[in-house]
Amino acid sequence: MACVAVASLLRTIELEFMQYKPRPLVLHHDLISHNKGLIKYFHQKLGFLINELDEERINLDGVEAVKDLEMKLRDLAFRVEDEIEILVAHLYDDEEDAEKTTQPCVKLGQVFQTAMEEIEAIKEELVKIKAEGRKTAHDVIRRSEVLSSQHASHSKEQMVGKEDEFRTIKKLLTEHGSKEKKVVSIIGMGGIGKTTLARQVYEDPSVSMHFDVRAWVVASQLHNKRQMLVGLLNSISKQGNLENSTDEDLALKLYQCLKRQRYMVVVDDVWSGEAWDDVKNCFPGDGNGSRVLLTTRLAEVANYISSKNDFSHHMQLLDQTDSWNLFCEKAGKSRGAEFEIIGKPIVKKCKGLPLAIIVVAGLFSKLNTLNDWENIAKALDSSTTTVAATCSKILSLSYNHLPHHLKACFLYLGVFPEDNEINANELSRLWSAEGLVKASENENFDVVAERYIQELMDRNLICVSKWSCCGRKIKVFGVHDLLHAFCVEKAQKENLLHVVRENGSEFPERCFRWVSIQSSNFDVSTLCYSSRSCRSIFCFSERISLNLEQFKLLRVFFFRRFLIHYNIIIVDLVHLRYLPPPFHHINIVELFKAWNLQTLYICADHRNYLEFPQLQYFRCLLSIMGHPPKFVHQNLQSLSWLRGKHCTKEFFSHVPNVKKIQIDGGVRECNDCIENLVSLQQLERLSICASEFNNTSPKMIQINSHIVLLKSLKRLKFENNHFEWNGINVLCKLPRLEVLKLSDACVGKLWELSEDDKFGQLIVLEIGLTYLNDWKATGHHFPKLQHLSLFRCKNLKEIPSWFVEIDGLKSIQLARCRPSVVASAEKIKEEQLDYGNSVDVIVAEQHG
C-alpha cells in the first residue's frame, strides 16, 4: 500500500542530498552539511520500516491495524516528498524573497525531525501488533524467503485444452465452402483465452498460406477509429507518413490494400457495435473466401455484427484435467505427491478459467515449502462461488504476495491504456525516473528493471509479445485486460492514478501522482488544483495542448511518438527527470535547472546537458556535444547522434560507463574515431553511420583494427561505411559479438572467410543494400547463428549452401533478393528438416 510512496521518497532523498554531485543550490544553501546525519538516519529508518512491513504484511494481512499503518506511512511519505521538492524548487526564487523567509536548511531539518518522530510512532505500533499476534488461519500466507530459480518457458504460449476449439475456428476460416466474406466471432468471458486462441489460429502456417493478406488490430473497451485504421494498415505492411491523412483517407487506403485479396483480419477485444461500424466498410467482399475474425466478451455485440450466414463460437471453461495440465505447465514445479495433493484443490477453485489458473500458478512457482502451498489453498476458501469473484480473489492474492518493489512496478502498468503494447526499454527508464528501481554497485538501472520485468513474466502477470533479436531479452509485452483493470483500480484507491478517458471522466476530489490522458477532448485547467501533487503526465491522445508551467514538481512527461497535433510548452521544471523523443509543436524552454534529468531526447539545444550528473540516456540531433563534462560522468549509459568529430579520447575518458553509442559523420572521421572508443570497456552496443555522400569519399577503406579491443561489444551496426568486405573479417575477434548489422557498409563483390575467421558468438546477422555477388562461407564460420536477414542484396547469387551445417539456425528473412537466393534458402530449410531442425524462411518482397 505504501510501496510507491516510500520508493519515490527514498529516491528523491538520494538524488537531492546523497548523490556524488548534488544540486549546486542545495550546496549553496548548506542543506546537506547542516542536516547530513539526520537525512542519512531518516533514509535508513524509512528503508528498514518498509522492508519490515513487507516481510510481515502477508503474515498480518487482514489485520485492519496493519492496513492503517500502511496508509499512515504512505501519507507520511507523500507529504515529506512534497515538502522536500517544494523547498528545493523555492531555492530558485529571487534571492531577496529567499532572505525574508526561514533559512532553507532549518526548514529541511524540521521536515526530517517531524517525519522521524512519526516513523518511530509507526514502528512502535507495528511492534505492538506483532506482539499481539492477531492472526487467523486464513490470514497466514507466509512468503517464502528463498525464491524459486525456475523461470517460465520462453517458448511461444501454447494452448492447453483448446485443441478442439482451435480446429473448429480454423475450419470455419479455411474449409467452409462459402466464397462470400464471412465474420467469425469468438465469444467468452474475460480471461477465458479468446485472444490466445485467435493468435494461435492467426499464426498457424496452414492458415497463413491460405490467405493472401493478414492483419490484426485490438479494438479495446475505449476504441479509437483512427488508431484502429492505422493499426490495420501497419499490420499489413509498414506504412509511410500517415499523420496528415484523414480518417476517410485511411479507410480508403485500407480498402484498397484488401481489394481483390483473400484476406484474414482479426479485430480483437470488441466491446461495442460502434467499434465494428467504424471499420466494417473497409473490408471488401470480392467473393474469394475472405474472413474477419472477432473476439468479444459480449454475445449481443456478436449478434449485432453477425448476419445469418456468419458464425459464432462460444468458448468453454476448462475441465479439471485440462485445468490441472495448464497449472502444471505454468507452475513449473516437480510432480511429487505433495504437489498434486495440495495443487489440485487450488486448481479446482479456479473453476476452469485459464487466466485464474495461470496467475495462481505463477504465484505457486515462487513458493518452496509445503506450508506455503497449504496456506495458498486455505486463502482461496470455498465461500467464493462465481468465476469472476474467484478470479478477483486470485489477482488480489497474487498482488499481495509480491515484494514491495514489484508491487510498485506492477501498479505502474496501469498508466498505459488497455491493450497497449509496452516497450520494455522505455518502461525501465520510466521506472527509474519515478524511483521505482534502484541501481546497485553491480547492476545499473536497466539490468535491475530487466530483472523486474522477468519476475513479472515468471509470475504470469504480463504477456510477452516480442523478444529482442537475439531472443534473450523481453522487448515488448502486454497486460491482460483483467490484470490491467486491477492495476488501474488499485492505483486509483492508493491516490496514485487518474485516467482521463474519451467519455469525459470527472477528476476526483483527492490528489494523485500520475495522470494518464487518453482523451483528445481534454481541458488542462481541470488539472490545476492537483498540480502540486502531480508528478507524471502521460499523453496517449492524438492531439493536445498543454502548458506545463504550473506543474512545478513534474518529473515525468511522456507521450507516444506517433501522436500528432501537439502544442506543448515545457518551461523550466526543476524536478524533471524524463522527457521522451520530441515531436511537432513542442516548445522546450530552459531545462538547465533540471539537475536530475535522466532521460532527455531533444532536437536542438546549445546547452551542455552532459553536466547533469544523473543523465543516463541522451539524444540530441543538433546539440554541440564536443565539450566533455567537467567531471567523470558515472551514470551516462547511452549517447545517440554523437558526431564523429566529437569522439575524442578526452571526451570518452569522462564517460567511462557508457554502454551504447550511436555515431554519425563523415566516412573517414567515423572510422578514425574507433581508436578513441577503446577506453570504453563497458561498451555493449555501437552504431556508426557515415553520412558523407560526395565524390571525395573513398570507394573502399580498411576498417580501423582497434575495434577488436572493445571486448564487451555485443551489438554492432555499420551503415554507409565503405569498408572492404574481407576487411570486416577482423570483427570475428570480438569475443562477445552477438548481433552484426551491415547496411550499405561494405564495398566489393566478394566476401570470403578464411578457416580462422570464426564468429563464435554471433546469433543475428543482417546484410542489406549491398552489391555483393559471391559469399564464400560455411557453417564453421557462424556456428551459433540463429537469424539471417538479407534485404536489397540485388546481386547476391545465393546463400552459402554450407549453412545447412548450422544446427541452431531458426530463421532466414529475405526482402528484394534474387529468386536464386530464395531458392537457396528453401533448400537449406529442406535439408535442415532431414536433421529434425525447423527453419522459417520469410520472403517479404522478391527482386525480379
mmCIF file of C-alpha atoms in Angstrom, residues 47-226:
data_model
loop_
_atom_site.group_PDB
_atom_site.id
_atom_site.type_symbol
_atom_site.label_atom_id
_atom_site.label_comp_id
_atom_site.label_asym_id
_atom_site.label_seq_id
_atom_site.Cartn_x
_atom_site.Cartn_y
_atom_site.Cartn_z
ATOM 1 C CA GLY A 47 14.083 1.774 4.254
ATOM 2 C CA PHE A 48 14.134 -0.580 7.245
ATOM 3 C CA LEU A 49 10.468 0.098 8.031
ATOM 4 C CA ILE A 50 9.154 -0.612 4.515
ATOM 5 C CA ASN A 51 11.223 -3.812 4.383
ATOM 6 C CA GLU A 52 9.913 -4.879 7.780
ATOM 7 C CA LEU A 53 6.341 -4.203 6.735
ATOM 8 C CA ASP A 54 6.949 -6.123 3.528
ATOM 9 C CA GLU A 55 8.338 -9.131 5.402
ATOM 10 C CA GLU A 56 5.405 -9.234 7.799
ATOM 11 C CA ARG A 57 2.480 -7.843 5.825
ATOM 12 C CA ILE A 58 1.350 -11.189 4.423
ATOM 13 C CA ASN A 59 1.512 -12.745 7.886
ATOM 14 C CA LEU A 60 -0.609 -9.864 9.167
ATOM 15 C CA ASP A 61 -2.752 -9.369 6.077
ATOM 16 C CA GLY A 62 -6.359 -8.801 7.032
ATOM 17 C CA VAL A 63 -5.488 -7.059 10.284
ATOM 18 C CA GLU A 64 -7.034 -3.613 9.906
ATOM 19 C CA ALA A 65 -4.443 -2.033 12.174
ATOM 20 C CA VAL A 66 -1.695 -3.032 9.722
ATOM 21 C CA LYS A 67 -3.606 -1.521 6.827
ATOM 22 C CA ASP A 68 -3.977 1.678 8.831
ATOM 23 C CA LEU A 69 -0.230 1.734 9.453
ATOM 24 C CA GLU A 70 0.474 1.362 5.755
ATOM 25 C CA MET A 71 -1.851 4.248 4.958
ATOM 26 C CA LYS A 72 -0.125 6.378 7.584
ATOM 27 C CA LEU A 73 3.265 5.535 6.091
ATOM 28 C CA ARG A 74 2.006 6.274 2.569
ATOM 29 C CA ASP A 75 0.603 9.665 3.572
ATOM 30 C CA LEU A 76 3.769 10.469 5.524
ATOM 31 C CA ALA A 77 5.978 9.653 2.536
ATOM 32 C CA PHE A 78 3.869 11.712 0.129
ATOM 33 C CA ARG A 79 3.846 14.697 2.489
ATOM 34 C CA VAL A 80 7.593 14.631 3.166
ATOM 35 C CA GLU A 81 8.392 14.321 -0.531
ATOM 36 C CA ASP A 82 6.118 17.300 -1.297
ATOM 37 C CA GLU A 83 7.821 19.396 1.368
ATOM 38 C CA ILE A 84 11.327 18.497 0.168
ATOM 39 C CA GLU A 85 10.645 19.159 -3.505
ATOM 40 C CA ILE A 86 8.757 22.402 -2.875
ATOM 41 C CA LEU A 87 11.614 23.614 -0.680
ATOM 42 C CA VAL A 88 14.173 22.785 -3.409
ATOM 43 C CA ALA A 89 12.050 24.475 -6.088
ATOM 44 C CA HIS A 90 11.891 27.640 -3.956
ATOM 45 C CA LEU A 91 15.690 27.802 -3.904
ATOM 46 C CA TYR A 92 15.437 29.114 -7.443
ATOM 47 C CA ASP A 93 13.224 32.008 -6.376
ATOM 48 C CA ASP A 94 14.630 35.518 -6.228
ATOM 49 C CA GLU A 95 17.358 35.847 -3.579
ATOM 50 C CA GLU A 96 15.574 38.725 -1.853
ATOM 51 C CA ASP A 97 12.450 36.619 -1.361
ATOM 52 C CA ALA A 98 14.587 33.808 -0.006
ATOM 53 C CA GLU A 99 16.206 36.089 2.584
ATOM 54 C CA LYS A 100 12.825 37.086 4.027
ATOM 55 C CA THR A 101 11.902 33.525 4.885
ATOM 56 C CA THR A 102 13.271 30.962 7.301
ATOM 57 C CA GLN A 103 16.631 29.565 6.261
ATOM 58 C CA PRO A 104 16.057 26.548 3.941
ATOM 59 C CA CYS A 105 18.488 24.378 5.892
ATOM 60 C CA VAL A 106 16.459 24.990 9.085
ATOM 61 C CA LYS A 107 13.190 24.202 7.301
ATOM 62 C CA LEU A 108 14.612 20.953 5.931
ATOM 63 C CA GLY A 109 15.787 19.900 9.388
ATOM 64 C CA GLN A 110 12.295 20.499 10.765
ATOM 65 C CA VAL A 111 10.763 18.388 7.991
ATOM 66 C CA PHE A 112 13.023 15.427 8.723
ATOM 67 C CA GLN A 113 12.757 15.784 12.505
ATOM 68 C CA THR A 114 8.954 15.726 12.426
ATOM 69 C CA ALA A 115 8.949 12.827 9.981
ATOM 70 C CA MET A 116 11.402 10.891 12.137
ATOM 71 C CA GLU A 117 9.053 11.126 15.122
ATOM 72 C CA GLU A 118 6.193 9.795 13.004
ATOM 73 C CA ILE A 119 8.368 6.945 11.713
ATOM 74 C CA GLU A 120 9.177 5.922 15.282
ATOM 75 C CA ALA A 121 5.493 6.025 16.220
ATOM 76 C CA ILE A 122 4.546 3.797 13.271
ATOM 77 C CA LYS A 123 7.293 1.333 14.170
ATOM 78 C CA GLU A 124 6.115 1.153 17.791
ATOM 79 C CA GLU A 125 2.555 0.415 16.646
ATOM 80 C CA LEU A 126 3.835 -2.335 14.346
ATOM 81 C CA VAL A 127 5.742 -3.944 17.211
ATOM 82 C CA LYS A 128 2.560 -3.950 19.337
ATOM 83 C CA ILE A 129 0.510 -5.534 16.567
ATOM 84 C CA LYS A 130 3.097 -8.267 16.029
ATOM 85 C CA ALA A 131 3.263 -8.924 19.766
ATOM 86 C CA GLU A 132 -0.498 -9.367 19.969
ATOM 87 C CA GLY A 133 -0.240 -11.996 17.264
ATOM 88 C CA ARG A 134 -3.669 -11.341 15.826
ATOM 89 C CA LYS A 135 -3.734 -13.909 13.072
ATOM 90 C CA THR A 136 -6.273 -16.366 11.768
ATOM 91 C CA ALA A 137 -5.687 -19.486 9.771
ATOM 92 C CA HIS A 138 -6.998 -17.781 6.680
ATOM 93 C CA ASP A 139 -4.713 -14.795 7.154
ATOM 94 C CA VAL A 140 -1.488 -16.791 7.356
ATOM 95 C CA ILE A 141 0.161 -16.808 3.966
ATOM 96 C CA ARG A 142 3.859 -16.601 4.749
ATOM 97 C CA ARG A 143 6.090 -15.553 1.875
ATOM 98 C CA SER A 144 8.945 -17.917 1.145
ATOM 99 C CA GLU A 145 12.363 -16.486 1.929
ATOM 100 C CA VAL A 146 14.000 -18.306 -0.959
ATOM 101 C CA LEU A 147 12.513 -17.594 -4.358
ATOM 102 C CA SER A 148 12.432 -20.309 -6.948
ATOM 103 C CA SER A 149 15.168 -20.044 -9.521
ATOM 104 C CA GLN A 150 12.952 -21.596 -12.163
ATOM 105 C CA HIS A 151 11.728 -19.367 -14.956
ATOM 106 C CA ALA A 152 8.709 -19.582 -17.189
ATOM 107 C CA SER A 153 9.318 -21.018 -20.613
ATOM 108 C CA HIS A 154 10.453 -18.574 -23.270
ATOM 109 C CA SER A 155 8.749 -20.569 -25.971
ATOM 110 C CA LYS A 156 5.566 -19.424 -27.639
ATOM 111 C CA GLU A 157 2.490 -19.678 -25.454
ATOM 112 C CA GLN A 158 0.757 -22.979 -26.128
ATOM 113 C CA MET A 159 -2.909 -23.698 -25.583
ATOM 114 C CA VAL A 160 -3.974 -26.367 -23.146
ATOM 115 C CA GLY A 161 -7.393 -27.967 -23.527
ATOM 116 C CA LYS A 162 -8.370 -25.841 -26.532
ATOM 117 C CA GLU A 163 -7.385 -28.177 -29.363
ATOM 118 C CA ASP A 164 -10.994 -28.891 -30.392
ATOM 119 C CA GLU A 165 -11.853 -25.187 -30.382
ATOM 120 C CA PHE A 166 -8.697 -24.451 -32.377
ATOM 121 C CA ARG A 167 -9.734 -26.944 -35.037
ATOM 122 C CA THR A 168 -13.281 -25.550 -35.075
ATOM 123 C CA ILE A 169 -12.184 -21.950 -35.686
ATOM 124 C CA LYS A 170 -9.560 -22.996 -38.227
ATOM 125 C CA LYS A 171 -12.153 -24.954 -40.157
ATOM 126 C CA LEU A 172 -14.603 -22.048 -40.163
ATOM 127 C CA LEU A 173 -11.888 -19.810 -41.588
ATOM 128 C CA THR A 174 -10.326 -22.058 -44.194
ATOM 129 C CA GLU A 175 -12.508 -25.045 -45.020
ATOM 130 C CA HIS A 176 -16.037 -23.691 -45.208
ATOM 131 C CA GLY A 177 -17.309 -23.822 -48.762
ATOM 132 C CA SER A 178 -18.734 -20.311 -48.955
ATOM 133 C CA LYS A 179 -16.754 -17.833 -51.040
ATOM 134 C CA GLU A 180 -18.583 -14.855 -49.567
ATOM 135 C CA LYS A 181 -16.909 -12.688 -46.950
ATOM 136 C CA LYS A 182 -17.778 -14.119 -43.539
ATOM 137 C CA VAL A 183 -17.422 -12.913 -39.975
ATOM 138 C CA VAL A 184 -16.405 -15.470 -37.342
ATOM 139 C CA SER A 185 -16.938 -14.381 -33.715
ATOM 140 C CA ILE A 186 -15.226 -15.909 -30.672
ATOM 141 C CA ILE A 187 -17.307 -15.141 -27.584
ATOM 142 C CA GLY A 188 -16.319 -15.664 -23.952
ATOM 143 C CA MET A 189 -15.730 -14.044 -20.569
ATOM 144 C CA GLY A 190 -12.563 -12.150 -19.739
ATOM 145 C CA GLY A 191 -9.599 -14.428 -19.071
ATOM 146 C CA ILE A 192 -11.034 -17.439 -20.879
ATOM 147 C CA GLY A 193 -8.417 -17.317 -23.647
ATOM 148 C CA LYS A 194 -10.120 -15.679 -26.638
ATOM 149 C CA THR A 195 -7.048 -13.734 -27.736
ATOM 150 C CA THR A 196 -4.733 -16.717 -27.213
ATOM 151 C CA LEU A 197 -6.993 -18.880 -29.384
ATOM 152 C CA ALA A 198 -7.258 -16.212 -32.072
ATOM 153 C CA ARG A 199 -3.472 -15.703 -32.066
ATOM 154 C CA GLN A 200 -2.809 -19.427 -32.398
ATOM 155 C CA VAL A 201 -5.126 -19.619 -35.408
ATOM 156 C CA TYR A 202 -3.706 -16.431 -36.906
ATOM 157 C CA GLU A 203 -0.119 -17.733 -36.697
ATOM 158 C CA ASP A 204 -0.876 -21.275 -37.846
ATOM 159 C CA PRO A 205 1.198 -21.945 -41.018
ATOM 160 C CA SER A 206 -1.687 -23.531 -42.932
ATOM 161 C CA VAL A 207 -3.930 -20.541 -42.154
ATOM 162 C CA SER A 208 -1.170 -18.157 -43.159
ATOM 163 C CA MET A 209 -0.737 -19.912 -46.509
ATOM 164 C CA HIS A 210 -4.480 -19.963 -47.156
ATOM 165 C CA PHE A 211 -4.814 -16.159 -47.180
ATOM 166 C CA ASP A 212 -3.037 -13.570 -49.341
ATOM 167 C CA VAL A 213 -3.141 -10.862 -46.655
ATOM 168 C CA ARG A 214 -3.487 -10.981 -42.872
ATOM 169 C CA ALA A 215 -3.987 -8.123 -40.420
ATOM 170 C CA TRP A 216 -4.534 -7.804 -36.663
ATOM 171 C CA VAL A 217 -5.856 -4.928 -34.568
ATOM 172 C CA VAL A 218 -7.117 -4.519 -30.993
ATOM 173 C CA ALA A 219 -10.333 -2.518 -30.551
ATOM 174 C CA SER A 220 -10.483 -2.494 -26.704
ATOM 175 C CA GLN A 221 -13.191 -1.057 -24.473
ATOM 176 C CA LEU A 222 -12.477 2.561 -25.449
ATOM 177 C CA HIS A 223 -11.895 2.082 -29.156
ATOM 178 C CA ASN A 224 -10.380 4.775 -31.345
ATOM 179 C CA LYS A 225 -11.298 4.679 -35.039
ATOM 180 C CA ARG A 226 -8.122 6.307 -36.292
#
